[in-house]
């Protein structure tokens, strides 16, 4: 248990039961809703047999944010991170029996849906009086289909969940937590924005809930309900534990066709509020590093400048990393970010092949191979490490073009490179294109394989899933096992913490990404029989 133990924390850890109890904050003795991040393992998420003690369990901030909001509105909340706590479905059922929440909210990505769905089925059969709600990335992408396909969920909430959840729980409470009367109350349900509900005619998709304009009005995520001690990123994603994760921006203005955040705009907490949160996590959790999870933290240069200035003034001593897009930074801004403690930027580079960039519309954020080269050099010159994200099996790709992408990654020489396998999530442009017969075909309908490391999409340019899989492994090997790279890492070693991280990373590379065994489902071109939990995706 707790494989990714000790986010730099050498104290004795609470027991599992203490962590579970910590997750509950009833109001007047009642837990109105238990929010669950359904269990999946880190190894499975990376499509690997094992990741050892490399880390990788990280806090589910979406539900933590909802929990904080609902608690502030006076509801009793519970929060269970099934992944971090390594809980099985039986254990979760026992917790529900013991804590007796009135409603259960399951937060699920597409990948975690089979686990979330199996859990919802158990809850439905063992606790028929409890309201069961689905929210999160999968519900956001395909809300109507989620409700149609999975009657286990009484309601599906899509988009930002705070306001819809508040309205749902307010009414449910008013009705004495009577699930039947609540679900029969169409006059109420039809007026709640951002949900899908059922009536005699089928599923009804209500209009979207308008986004929360001023993010400063939201309370800080309810981290006090989470097992904060156990979260630890993968070895190449942190430097100075304890690391605390933050989201200060919602949405992304770019349009990458494979991404379900495409075209969602971009709203920010004010720089002052963001710095206030940093000061809070330094004081409360001893954070020495912040990992920002905002999709494109640098998209608003004015915001970034102000944020850096305030952070420098606050003099917290924390270092931080973030995601950024190539054409949102310049040398001046990078220098300021570095001065404010930024040590690492994760760039979504995807590929440097112009034709492929166009196919996925990443040219809007990355402009051109030359622009990417320039920004990488400027970032290095500013003293910031680079994590480059590249993709294999892009639409229109052939093995020869993939080799170009790998060559480009080696030429750019970031400190770390990640080579994901293109995964067309439902709700994206790419998914819709493939459904219409463009680019290639989906090889599986089992969502549990949609984690970005399996071959679920076979582009027309490849002969087999195996060919894609081998290309990805080749990419990791070609990038990491270069004498120049090994020497660079050796010369960069500064501390015992560095040595520990490099060692963990090397083990992960050898046992997983570069040489690990091929997952059993990658066998042939024709794909496989749909799993029982799967939605058919033609
Ligand atoms: C941080 C993060 C993680 C973290 C934490 C996960 C989390 N969900 O908090 C970690 C590292 C664990 C993670 C892992 C993965 N992630 Co991730 N992750 C993100 C990221 C960058 C930010 C999430 C976040 O905090 N957003 C801010 C909060 C406020 O928004 P939110 O989470 O959407 O929550 C709001 C609503 O969705 C809703 N809501 C959420 N849950 C619920 C539940 C109920 C009951 C209700 C009513 C409402 C509700 O209300 C919330 C507040 O408004 C998103 C991209 C993004 N911008 O969302 C990707 C994203 C969610 N991840 C993604 C993927 C693919 C993965 C992985 C499969 C990657 C991998 N191979 O490891 C795994 C899957 C993990 C799992 N067990 O499911 C995809 C999901 C796509 C999809 N359709 O499924 C996203 C959208 C990125 C992308 N564009 O591709 N991820
Ligand atoms: S820039 Fe990143 S978050 Fe934005 S649409 Fe592209 S891949 Fe998605």
Coordinates of C-alpha atoms and ligand atoms in Angstrom, one line a residue:
X1 CA 0.0 0.0 0.0
X2 CA 1.0 3.6 -0.5
X3 CA 3.6 2.7 -3.1
X4 CA 4.4 6.4 -3.8
X5 CA 4.9 7.1 -0.2
X6 CA 6.2 10.1 1.6
X7 CA 6.2 13.3 -0.4
X8 CA 9.4 14.2 1.2
X9 CA 7.8 13.5 4.6
X10 CA 9.7 11.3 7.0
X11 CA 7.2 11.4 9.8
X12 CA 5.1 8.3 10.6
X13 CA 2.1 8.2 8.3
X14 CA -1.5 8.0 9.5
X15 CA -3.2 4.6 9.1
X16 CA -5.5 4.0 6.2
X17 CA -8.5 4.3 8.5
X18 CA -7.2 7.7 9.7
X19 CA -6.8 8.8 6.1
X20 CA -10.3 7.7 5.4
X21 CA -11.7 9.5 8.4
X22 CA -9.8 12.6 7.5
X23 CA -11.8 12.7 4.2
X24 CA -15.1 13.3 6.0
X25 CA -16.4 16.7 7.0
X26 CA -20.1 16.1 7.9
X27 CA -22.4 19.0 8.6
X28 CA -24.8 18.5 11.6
X29 CA -23.8 14.9 11.6
X30 CA -24.8 14.4 7.9
X31 CA -22.6 13.7 4.9
X32 CA -24.7 15.1 2.1
X33 CA -22.3 13.8 -0.6
X34 CA -19.3 11.5 -0.8
X35 CA -17.1 12.5 -3.8
X36 CA -15.0 9.6 -5.1
X37 CA -12.0 9.4 -7.5
X38 CA -12.4 5.8 -8.5
X39 CA -9.5 3.5 -8.1
X40 CA -7.0 2.7 -10.9
X41 CA -3.3 2.0 -10.4
X42 CA -0.3 4.2 -11.4
X43 CA 1.2 1.2 -13.3
X44 CA -2.0 0.6 -15.2
X45 CA -2.3 4.3 -16.0
X46 CA 1.0 4.2 -17.8
X47 CA 0.3 0.8 -19.5
X48 CA 3.1 -0.8 -17.6
X49 CA 3.4 -4.0 -15.5
X50 CA 4.9 -2.2 -12.6
X51 CA 6.3 1.2 -11.8
X52 CA 7.9 0.1 -8.5
X53 CA 8.3 3.0 -6.0
X54 CA 8.6 5.6 -8.8
X55 CA 5.6 7.6 -7.5
X56 CA 2.8 9.0 -9.6
X57 CA -0.2 9.1 -7.3
X58 CA -1.4 12.7 -7.3
X59 CA -4.3 14.6 -5.8
X60 CA -7.6 14.7 -7.6
X61 CA -8.0 18.5 -7.6
X62 CA -11.3 18.6 -9.4
X63 CA -13.3 16.9 -6.7
X64 CA -11.3 18.6 -4.1
X65 CA -12.4 21.9 -5.5
X66 CA -16.0 20.9 -5.5
X67 CA -15.7 19.5 -2.0
X68 CA -14.4 22.9 -0.8
X69 CA -17.2 24.8 -2.5
X70 CA -20.0 22.6 -1.1
X71 CA -18.5 22.6 2.4
X72 CA -18.5 26.4 2.2
X73 CA -22.2 26.4 1.3
X74 CA -23.0 24.4 4.4
X75 CA -23.1 20.8 3.1
X76 CA -21.5 17.9 4.7
X77 CA -18.9 16.4 2.4
X78 CA -16.7 13.3 2.1
X79 CA -13.8 12.9 -0.3
X80 CA -12.1 9.6 -1.2
X81 CA -9.1 9.3 -3.5
X82 CA -9.5 5.7 -4.5
X83 CA -6.2 5.8 -6.5
X84 CA -4.0 7.4 -3.8
X85 CA -5.4 5.3 -1.0
X86 CA -5.2 2.2 -3.1
X87 CA -8.8 1.3 -2.2
X88 CA -10.7 -1.7 -3.7
X89 CA -14.4 -1.5 -4.6
X90 CA -15.3 -3.7 -1.6
X91 CA -13.5 -1.3 0.7
X92 CA -15.3 1.7 -0.8
X93 CA -18.7 -0.1 -0.3
X94 CA -17.8 -0.7 3.3
X95 CA -16.9 2.9 3.8
X96 CA -20.2 4.0 2.3
X97 CA -22.0 1.6 4.6
X98 CA -20.2 3.0 7.6
X99 CA -20.3 6.7 6.8
X100 CA -23.8 6.7 5.2
X101 CA -23.5 9.6 2.8
X102 CA -26.8 10.7 1.2
X103 CA -25.4 11.0 -2.3
X104 CA -22.3 9.7 -4.0
X105 CA -20.5 11.7 -6.7
X106 CA -18.1 9.8 -8.9
X107 CA -15.5 11.8 -10.8
X108 CA -14.1 10.0 -13.8
X109 CA -11.8 10.5 -16.8
X110 CA -12.6 8.3 -19.8
X111 CA -9.9 5.9 -18.8
X112 CA -11.2 5.5 -15.2
X113 CA -14.8 5.0 -16.4
X114 CA -14.9 1.2 -16.3
X115 CA -13.8 1.4 -12.6
X116 CA -16.3 4.2 -11.8
X117 CA -19.1 2.4 -13.6
X118 CA -18.4 -0.9 -11.8
X119 CA -18.5 1.0 -8.5
X120 CA -21.7 2.8 -9.4
X121 CA -23.3 -0.6 -10.2
X122 CA -22.3 -1.9 -6.8
X123 CA -23.7 1.2 -5.1
X124 CA -26.9 1.1 -7.1
X125 CA -27.6 -2.5 -6.0
X126 CA -26.4 -2.3 -2.4
X127 CA -27.7 1.2 -1.5
X128 CA -30.8 1.7 -3.7
X129 CA -31.8 4.9 -1.9
X130 CA -28.6 6.9 -2.5
X131 CA -28.4 9.3 -5.4
X132 CA -25.4 8.5 -7.7
X133 CA -24.0 11.3 -9.8
X134 CA -21.3 11.2 -12.5
X135 CA -19.0 14.2 -13.1
X136 CA -15.4 14.8 -14.4
X137 CA -13.5 14.7 -17.7
X138 CA -15.6 11.9 -19.4
X139 CA -18.9 13.5 -18.4
X140 CA -17.7 16.8 -19.7
X141 CA -16.7 15.4 -23.1
X142 CA -19.8 13.2 -23.8
X143 CA -22.6 14.0 -21.2
X144 CA -25.6 12.8 -23.1
X145 CA -24.0 9.5 -24.2
X146 CA -22.8 9.0 -20.6
X147 CA -26.4 9.2 -19.3
X148 CA -27.8 7.1 -22.1
X149 CA -25.3 4.3 -21.8
X150 CA -25.0 4.1 -18.0
X151 CA -28.3 4.1 -16.2
X152 CA -26.4 3.4 -13.0
X153 CA -25.9 7.1 -12.7
X154 CA -29.0 9.1 -11.7
X155 CA -27.6 12.3 -13.0
X156 CA -24.6 13.4 -15.1
X157 CA -23.1 16.8 -14.4
X158 CA -21.0 18.3 -17.1
X159 CA -18.8 21.4 -17.2
X160 CA -17.8 23.2 -14.0
X161 CA -19.6 21.3 -11.3
X162 CA -19.8 23.7 -8.4
X163 CA -23.0 25.5 -9.1
X164 CA -24.9 22.5 -10.5
X165 CA -23.9 20.3 -7.5
X166 CA -25.0 23.0 -5.1
X167 CA -28.4 23.2 -6.7
X168 CA -28.8 19.4 -6.8
X169 CA -27.9 18.9 -3.2
X170 CA -30.0 21.9 -2.0
X171 CA -33.1 20.3 -3.5
X172 CA -32.3 16.8 -2.5
X173 CA -31.8 17.9 1.1
X174 CA -35.1 19.9 1.0
X175 CA -36.8 16.6 0.0
X176 CA -35.4 14.8 3.0
X177 CA -32.9 12.9 0.8
X178 CA -35.7 11.0 -0.9
X179 CA -34.1 9.8 -4.1
X180 CA -37.4 8.8 -5.8
X181 CA -39.2 12.2 -5.2
X182 CA -36.1 14.0 -6.2
X183 CA -35.7 12.2 -9.5
X184 CA -39.4 12.5 -10.2
X185 CA -39.2 16.3 -9.8
X186 CA -38.9 17.3 -13.4
X187 CA -40.0 20.9 -12.7
X188 CA -36.8 21.3 -10.7
X189 CA -34.4 19.1 -12.7
X190 CA -35.3 20.7 -16.0
X191 CA -34.1 24.1 -14.6
X192 CA -30.7 22.9 -13.4
X193 CA -28.0 23.9 -16.0
X194 CA -25.1 21.7 -16.7
X195 CA -26.8 18.3 -16.1
X196 CA -28.4 15.4 -17.9
X197 CA -31.4 13.8 -16.2
X198 CA -34.0 11.3 -17.3
X199 CA -37.8 11.5 -17.8
X200 CA -40.3 9.1 -19.4
X201 CA -39.0 10.1 -22.9
X202 CA -35.3 9.3 -22.2
X203 CA -32.3 11.4 -21.3
X204 CA -32.5 15.2 -21.3
X205 CA -29.4 17.4 -21.8
X206 CA -30.0 20.7 -20.2
X207 CA -28.1 23.8 -21.4
X208 CA -24.6 24.4 -20.1
X209 CA -24.0 26.1 -16.7
X210 CA -22.3 29.4 -17.4
X211 CA -18.7 29.3 -16.3
X212 CA -17.7 30.9 -13.0
X213 CA -16.4 34.3 -14.1
X214 CA -14.4 35.3 -11.1
X215 CA -12.4 32.3 -9.9
X216 CA -11.3 34.3 -6.8
X217 CA -14.7 33.8 -5.4
X218 CA -14.0 30.0 -5.0
X219 CA -12.5 28.7 -1.8
X220 CA -9.1 27.0 -1.9
X221 CA -9.3 23.2 -2.7
X222 CA -10.2 21.1 0.4
X223 CA -6.7 19.6 0.6
X224 CA -7.3 19.0 4.3
X225 CA -9.6 16.1 3.3
X226 CA -6.9 14.4 1.2
X227 CA -4.0 12.1 2.2
X228 CA -1.5 14.9 1.3
X229 CA 1.5 13.0 2.7
X230 CA 1.3 10.2 0.1
X231 CA 1.4 12.2 -3.2
X232 CA 4.6 12.1 -5.1
X233 CA 5.1 12.9 -8.8
X234 CA 7.1 10.7 -11.2
X235 CA 10.9 11.2 -10.8
X236 CA 11.4 13.7 -13.6
X237 CA 8.5 15.9 -12.4
X238 CA 9.8 17.3 -9.2
X239 CA 13.0 18.4 -7.5
X240 CA 12.3 19.5 -3.9
X241 CA 9.6 17.6 -2.1
X242 CA 7.1 18.1 -0.5
X243 CA 5.4 19.1 -3.8
X244 CA 1.9 20.6 -3.7
X245 CA -0.2 20.8 -6.9
X246 CA -2.2 23.8 -7.9
X247 CA -4.7 24.9 -10.6
X248 CA -5.1 28.7 -11.0
X249 CA -6.5 28.8 -14.5
X250 CA -9.4 27.1 -16.1
X251 CA -9.6 26.4 -19.8
X252 CA -7.2 26.7 -22.7
X253 CA -7.5 29.0 -25.7
X254 CA -5.8 26.7 -28.2
X255 CA -7.3 24.2 -30.6
X256 CA -5.3 21.0 -30.6
X257 CA -7.6 18.4 -32.2
X258 CA -6.7 15.5 -29.9
X259 CA -7.5 17.5 -26.7
X260 CA -10.8 17.9 -24.9
X261 CA -9.7 21.2 -23.4
X262 CA -9.4 22.7 -26.9
X263 CA -11.2 26.0 -27.3
X264 CA -12.3 26.3 -23.6
X265 CA -11.0 29.8 -23.3
X266 CA -9.0 30.7 -20.3
X267 CA -10.0 32.2 -16.9
X268 CA -7.5 33.0 -14.2
X269 CA -7.5 33.4 -10.5
X270 CA -5.9 36.8 -9.8
X271 CA -2.1 36.7 -9.4
X272 CA -2.6 37.9 -5.8
X273 CA -4.9 35.0 -5.0
X274 CA -2.6 32.5 -6.6
X275 CA 0.3 33.7 -4.5
X276 CA -1.9 33.7 -1.4
X277 CA -2.6 30.0 -2.1
X278 CA 1.1 29.3 -2.4
X279 CA 1.8 31.0 0.9
X280 CA -1.0 28.9 2.4
X281 CA 0.4 25.6 1.2
X282 CA 3.9 26.5 2.3
X283 CA 2.6 27.2 5.8
X284 CA 0.2 24.4 6.1
X285 CA 1.9 21.5 4.1
X286 CA 5.5 22.6 4.2
X287 CA 5.5 22.8 0.4
X288 CA 9.0 23.5 -1.0
X289 CA 7.8 23.1 -4.6
X290 CA 4.6 23.8 -6.5
X291 CA 3.5 21.9 -9.6
X292 CA 1.0 23.9 -11.6
X293 CA -1.4 21.8 -13.5
X294 CA -2.9 24.6 -15.6
X295 CA -3.2 23.6 -19.2
X296 CA -1.2 26.6 -20.5
X297 CA -0.2 28.7 -17.5
X298 CA 1.6 31.3 -19.6
X299 CA -1.3 32.0 -22.1
X300 CA -1.8 35.5 -20.6
X301 CA 1.6 37.2 -20.4
X302 CA 0.3 40.2 -18.4
X303 CA -1.0 37.8 -15.8
X304 CA 2.2 35.8 -15.7
X305 CA 4.3 38.9 -15.3
X306 CA 2.3 40.1 -12.3
X307 CA 2.2 36.7 -10.8
X308 CA 6.0 36.4 -10.9
X309 CA 6.5 39.8 -9.5
X310 CA 4.2 39.1 -6.5
X311 CA 5.8 35.7 -5.9
X312 CA 9.3 37.3 -5.9
X313 CA 8.0 39.8 -3.3
X314 CA 6.4 37.1 -1.2
X315 CA 9.9 35.5 -0.9
X316 CA 8.5 32.0 -0.1
X317 CA 11.6 30.2 -1.4
X318 CA 9.4 27.7 -3.3
X319 CA 10.4 26.5 -6.7
X320 CA 7.7 25.6 -9.3
X321 CA 7.0 24.0 -12.6
X322 CA 4.2 24.5 -15.1
X323 CA 2.8 23.7 -18.6
X324 CA 3.3 26.3 -21.3
X325 CA 2.8 26.7 -25.0
X326 CA 5.7 27.6 -27.2
X327 CA 4.4 30.9 -28.6
X328 CA 3.2 32.3 -25.3
X329 CA 6.7 32.9 -23.9
X330 CA 9.7 35.0 -24.8
X331 CA 13.2 35.4 -23.3
X332 CA 12.2 38.3 -21.1
X333 CA 9.2 36.5 -19.6
X334 CA 11.3 33.3 -19.2
X335 CA 13.9 35.2 -17.3
X336 CA 11.3 36.6 -14.9
X337 CA 9.7 33.2 -14.4
X338 CA 13.1 31.8 -13.6
X339 CA 13.8 34.6 -11.1
X340 CA 10.4 33.8 -9.5
X341 CA 11.4 30.1 -8.9
X342 CA 10.3 28.3 -12.1
X343 CA 12.7 25.4 -12.6
X344 CA 10.9 23.4 -15.2
X345 CA 8.4 23.9 -18.1
X346 CA 6.4 21.2 -19.7
X347 CA 5.9 22.1 -23.4
X348 CA 3.4 20.3 -25.5
X349 CA 5.6 20.0 -28.6
X350 CA 3.9 16.9 -30.1
X351 CA 5.9 16.9 -33.3
X352 CA 8.1 19.1 -35.5
X353 CA 6.8 17.7 -38.8
X354 CA 4.8 20.6 -40.3
X355 CA 2.3 18.3 -42.0
X356 CA 1.5 16.5 -38.8
X357 CA 1.4 19.8 -36.8
X358 CA -1.3 20.9 -39.2
X359 CA -3.2 17.7 -38.9
X360 CA -3.6 18.1 -35.1
X361 CA -3.8 21.9 -35.3
X362 CA -0.8 22.3 -32.9
X363 CA 0.7 24.8 -35.3
X364 CA -1.6 27.4 -33.6
X365 CA 0.3 27.1 -30.4
X366 CA 3.7 26.0 -31.7
X367 CA 3.8 28.0 -35.0
X368 CA 6.6 26.2 -36.7
X369 CA 9.6 24.0 -36.1
X370 CA 11.9 27.0 -36.1
X371 CA 9.8 28.8 -33.5
X372 CA 9.9 25.7 -31.3
X373 CA 13.7 25.5 -31.7
X374 CA 14.0 29.2 -30.7
X375 CA 11.8 28.9 -27.6
X376 CA 13.6 25.8 -26.4
X377 CA 16.9 27.6 -26.7
X378 CA 15.5 30.7 -24.9
X379 CA 14.2 28.5 -22.1
X380 CA 17.5 26.8 -21.7
X381 CA 19.3 30.1 -21.7
X382 CA 17.0 31.4 -19.0
X383 CA 18.1 28.5 -16.9
X384 CA 14.8 26.6 -16.9
X385 CA 14.7 22.8 -17.5
X386 CA 12.4 21.5 -20.2
X387 CA 10.1 18.5 -20.3
X388 CA 9.0 18.0 -23.9
X389 CA 5.9 16.1 -24.7
X390 CA 5.9 14.3 -28.1
X391 CA 3.3 12.1 -29.7
X392 CA 3.6 8.9 -31.7
X393 CA 0.8 7.7 -34.1
X394 CA -0.5 11.1 -35.0
X395 CA -3.2 11.4 -37.7
X396 CA -1.4 11.2 -41.1
X397 CA 1.7 9.7 -39.5
X398 CA 3.8 6.9 -41.0
X399 CA 6.8 5.2 -39.3
X400 CA 9.1 7.4 -41.4
X401 CA 7.4 10.6 -40.1
X402 CA 7.5 9.2 -36.5
X403 CA 11.3 8.8 -37.0
X404 CA 11.3 12.6 -37.9
X405 CA 9.5 13.4 -34.7
X406 CA 12.1 11.4 -32.7
X407 CA 14.9 13.1 -34.6
X408 CA 13.4 16.5 -33.8
X409 CA 13.1 15.6 -30.1
X410 CA 16.8 14.6 -30.0
X411 CA 17.8 17.8 -31.8
X412 CA 15.9 19.9 -29.3
X413 CA 17.5 17.9 -26.5
X414 CA 15.1 18.8 -23.7
X415 CA 16.0 17.6 -20.2
X416 CA 13.2 15.0 -20.4
X417 CA 11.0 13.8 -23.2
X418 CA 7.7 12.0 -23.0
X419 CA 6.4 10.1 -26.0
X420 CA 2.7 9.4 -25.6
X421 CA 0.7 7.3 -28.0
X422 CA -2.2 9.4 -29.6
X423 CA -5.4 8.7 -27.8
X424 CA -8.5 10.1 -29.4
X425 CA -10.8 10.9 -26.5
X426 CA -14.6 11.1 -27.1
X427 CA -15.6 14.7 -27.5
X428 CA -12.5 15.7 -29.4
X429 CA -12.3 16.8 -33.1
X430 CA -9.9 14.0 -33.7
X431 CA -12.4 11.4 -32.4
X432 CA -15.1 12.8 -34.5
X433 CA -12.9 12.8 -37.6
X434 CA -11.9 9.1 -37.0
X435 CA -15.6 8.2 -36.5
X436 CA -16.2 9.7 -40.0
X437 CA -13.6 7.4 -41.5
X438 CA -10.7 9.9 -41.6
X439 CA -7.1 9.1 -40.5
X440 CA -7.4 5.4 -39.4
X441 CA -9.4 3.4 -37.0
X442 CA -10.0 2.8 -33.3
X443 CA -8.7 -0.6 -32.3
X444 CA -10.6 -1.0 -29.0
X445 CA -13.8 0.1 -27.4
X446 CA -12.6 -0.5 -23.9
X447 CA -12.1 2.9 -22.2
X448 CA -9.8 1.5 -19.5
X449 CA -7.2 1.4 -22.3
X450 CA -7.6 5.1 -23.0
X451 CA -4.7 6.4 -20.9
X452 CA -2.3 7.7 -23.5
X453 CA 0.1 4.8 -23.4
X454 CA -1.8 2.1 -25.2
X455 CA -2.5 1.8 -28.9
X456 CA -6.2 2.5 -29.2
X457 CA -5.9 4.3 -32.6
X458 CA -4.2 2.8 -35.6
X459 CA -3.3 5.5 -38.2
X460 CA -3.6 4.5 -41.8
X461 CA 0.1 4.8 -42.2
X462 CA 0.9 1.9 -39.8
X463 CA 0.6 -1.8 -40.4
X464 CA -0.2 -2.9 -36.9
X465 CA -0.7 -1.9 -33.3
X466 CA 2.6 -3.6 -32.6
X467 CA 4.4 -1.4 -35.0
X468 CA 3.1 1.7 -33.2
X469 CA 4.0 0.2 -29.8
X470 CA 7.5 -0.6 -31.0
X471 CA 7.9 2.9 -32.4
X472 CA 7.1 4.4 -29.0
X473 CA 9.6 2.2 -27.2
X474 CA 12.2 3.1 -29.8
X475 CA 11.5 6.7 -29.2
X476 CA 12.3 6.4 -25.5
X477 CA 15.4 4.3 -26.1
X478 CA 16.7 6.6 -28.9
X479 CA 16.2 9.7 -26.7
X480 CA 17.4 8.5 -23.3
X481 CA 20.2 6.1 -24.0
X482 CA 22.4 8.5 -25.8
X483 CA 25.9 9.1 -24.4
X484 CA 25.4 12.8 -24.7
X485 CA 22.2 12.7 -22.6
X486 CA 23.7 10.4 -20.0
X487 CA 26.7 12.6 -19.6
X488 CA 24.5 15.7 -19.3
X489 CA 22.5 14.2 -16.5
X490 CA 25.6 13.1 -14.8
X491 CA 27.0 16.6 -14.9
X492 CA 23.7 18.1 -13.7
X493 CA 23.7 15.9 -10.5
X494 CA 23.7 18.3 -7.6
X495 CA 22.3 16.5 -4.6
X496 CA 21.4 13.1 -3.0
X497 CA 17.7 13.9 -4.0
X498 CA 18.9 14.1 -7.6
X499 CA 20.7 10.8 -7.5
X500 CA 17.6 9.1 -5.9
X501 CA 15.3 10.6 -8.6
X502 CA 17.6 9.6 -11.5
X503 CA 17.9 6.1 -10.2
X504 CA 14.1 5.7 -9.9
X505 CA 13.7 7.2 -13.4
X506 CA 16.2 4.8 -14.8
X507 CA 14.5 1.8 -13.3
X508 CA 11.2 3.1 -14.7
X509 CA 12.7 3.5 -18.2
X510 CA 14.3 0.1 -18.3
X511 CA 11.4 -1.8 -16.7
X512 CA 8.6 0.2 -18.4
X513 CA 8.9 2.8 -21.1
X514 CA 12.0 1.7 -23.1
X515 CA 12.2 -2.0 -22.6
X516 CA 9.0 -3.1 -20.7
X517 CA 6.9 -6.0 -21.9
X518 CA 4.2 -5.4 -24.5
X519 CA 0.7 -5.2 -23.0
X520 CA -1.4 -8.3 -23.9
X521 CA -4.0 -6.5 -26.0
X522 CA -1.5 -5.3 -28.6
X523 CA -1.4 -8.2 -31.0
X524 CA -2.9 -7.6 -34.3
X525 CA -4.3 -5.1 -36.8
X526 CA -7.9 -5.9 -36.5
X527 CA -8.3 -4.9 -32.9
X528 CA -10.2 -6.8 -30.3
X529 CA -13.6 -7.8 -29.0
X530 CA -15.2 -5.0 -27.0
X531 CA -15.0 -5.4 -23.3
X532 CA -18.3 -5.7 -21.3
X533 CA -18.0 -2.2 -19.8
X534 CA -17.3 -0.5 -23.1
X535 CA -19.4 1.8 -25.2
X536 CA -19.2 0.9 -28.9
X537 CA -17.3 3.7 -30.6
X538 CA -17.9 3.5 -34.4
Ligands
LIG1 C1 -4.5 17.4 -12.9 C2 -4.8 16.4 -13.9 C3 -4.6 15.1 -13.6 C4 -4.1 14.6 -12.2 C5 -5.3 14.7 -11.2 C6 -6.6 14.2 -11.8 C7 -7.8 15.0 -11.5 N1 -8.8 14.8 -12.3 O1 -7.9 15.9 -10.7 C8 -3.5 13.2 -12.4 C9 -2.1 13.3 -12.6 C10 -3.8 12.2 -11.4 C11 -4.2 12.9 -13.8 C12 -4.1 11.6 -14.3 C13 -4.7 11.3 -15.5 N2 -5.2 12.2 -16.4 CO1 -5.4 14.1 -16.1 N3 -5.6 15.9 -16.0 C14 -5.4 16.8 -15.1 C15 -5.7 18.2 -15.6 C16 -4.4 18.8 -16.2 C17 -6.3 19.1 -14.6 C18 -7.4 18.6 -13.8 C19 -8.0 19.7 -12.9 O2 -7.6 19.7 -11.8 N4 -8.7 20.6 -13.5 C20 -9.3 21.7 -12.7 C21 -10.6 21.2 -12.1 C22 -11.2 22.4 -11.3 O3 -11.4 20.8 -13.1 P1 -12.0 19.3 -13.3 O4 -11.0 18.3 -12.7 O5 -12.5 19.1 -14.6 O6 -13.2 19.3 -12.3 C23 -14.4 20.1 -12.5 C24 -15.4 19.4 -13.4 O7 -15.0 18.4 -14.2 C25 -16.4 18.9 -12.4 N5 -16.3 17.6 -11.7 C26 -15.2 16.9 -11.7 N6 -15.5 15.8 -11.0 C27 -16.8 15.8 -10.6 C28 -17.6 15.0 -9.9 C29 -18.9 15.3 -9.6 C30 -19.7 14.4 -8.8 C31 -19.4 16.5 -10.1 C32 -20.8 16.9 -9.8 C33 -18.6 17.4 -10.9 C34 -17.3 17.0 -11.1 O8 -16.4 19.9 -11.4 C35 -15.0 20.3 -11.2 C36 -14.9 21.8 -10.7 O9 -15.6 22.6 -11.6 C37 -6.7 17.8 -16.7 C38 -6.9 18.9 -17.8 C39 -7.9 19.9 -17.3 N7 -7.7 21.1 -17.6 O10 -8.9 19.6 -16.7 C40 -6.2 16.5 -17.2 C41 -7.2 15.5 -17.8 C42 -8.4 15.4 -16.9 N8 -6.4 14.2 -17.6 C43 -6.6 13.4 -18.6 C44 -6.0 12.1 -18.7 C45 -6.0 11.4 -20.0 C46 -5.3 11.6 -17.6 C47 -4.7 10.2 -17.5 C48 -5.4 9.0 -18.2 C49 -3.2 10.3 -18.0 C50 -2.3 9.2 -17.6 N9 -2.1 8.3 -18.5 O11 -1.9 9.1 -16.5 C51 -4.7 9.9 -16.0 C52 -6.0 9.3 -15.5 C53 -6.2 9.3 -14.0 C54 -7.4 8.7 -13.5 N10 -7.3 7.9 -12.5 O12 -8.5 8.8 -14.1 C55 -7.5 14.0 -19.7 C56 -8.8 13.3 -19.6 C57 -9.5 13.2 -20.9 C58 -10.6 12.3 -20.8 N11 -11.7 12.6 -21.6 O13 -10.7 11.4 -20.1 C59 -7.5 15.5 -19.3 C60 -8.8 16.3 -19.6 C61 -6.3 16.1 -20.1 C62 -6.5 16.2 -21.6 N12 -6.9 17.2 -22.1 O14 -6.3 15.2 -22.2 N13 -4.7 14.0 -14.4
LIG2 S1 -2.5 23.7 -25.8 FE1 -2.6 21.9 -24.5 S2 -4.5 22.1 -23.3 FE2 -4.6 23.6 -25.0 S3 -5.8 22.6 -26.5 FE3 -3.6 22.1 -27.0 S4 -3.1 20.2 -25.9 FE4 -5.1 21.0 -25.1

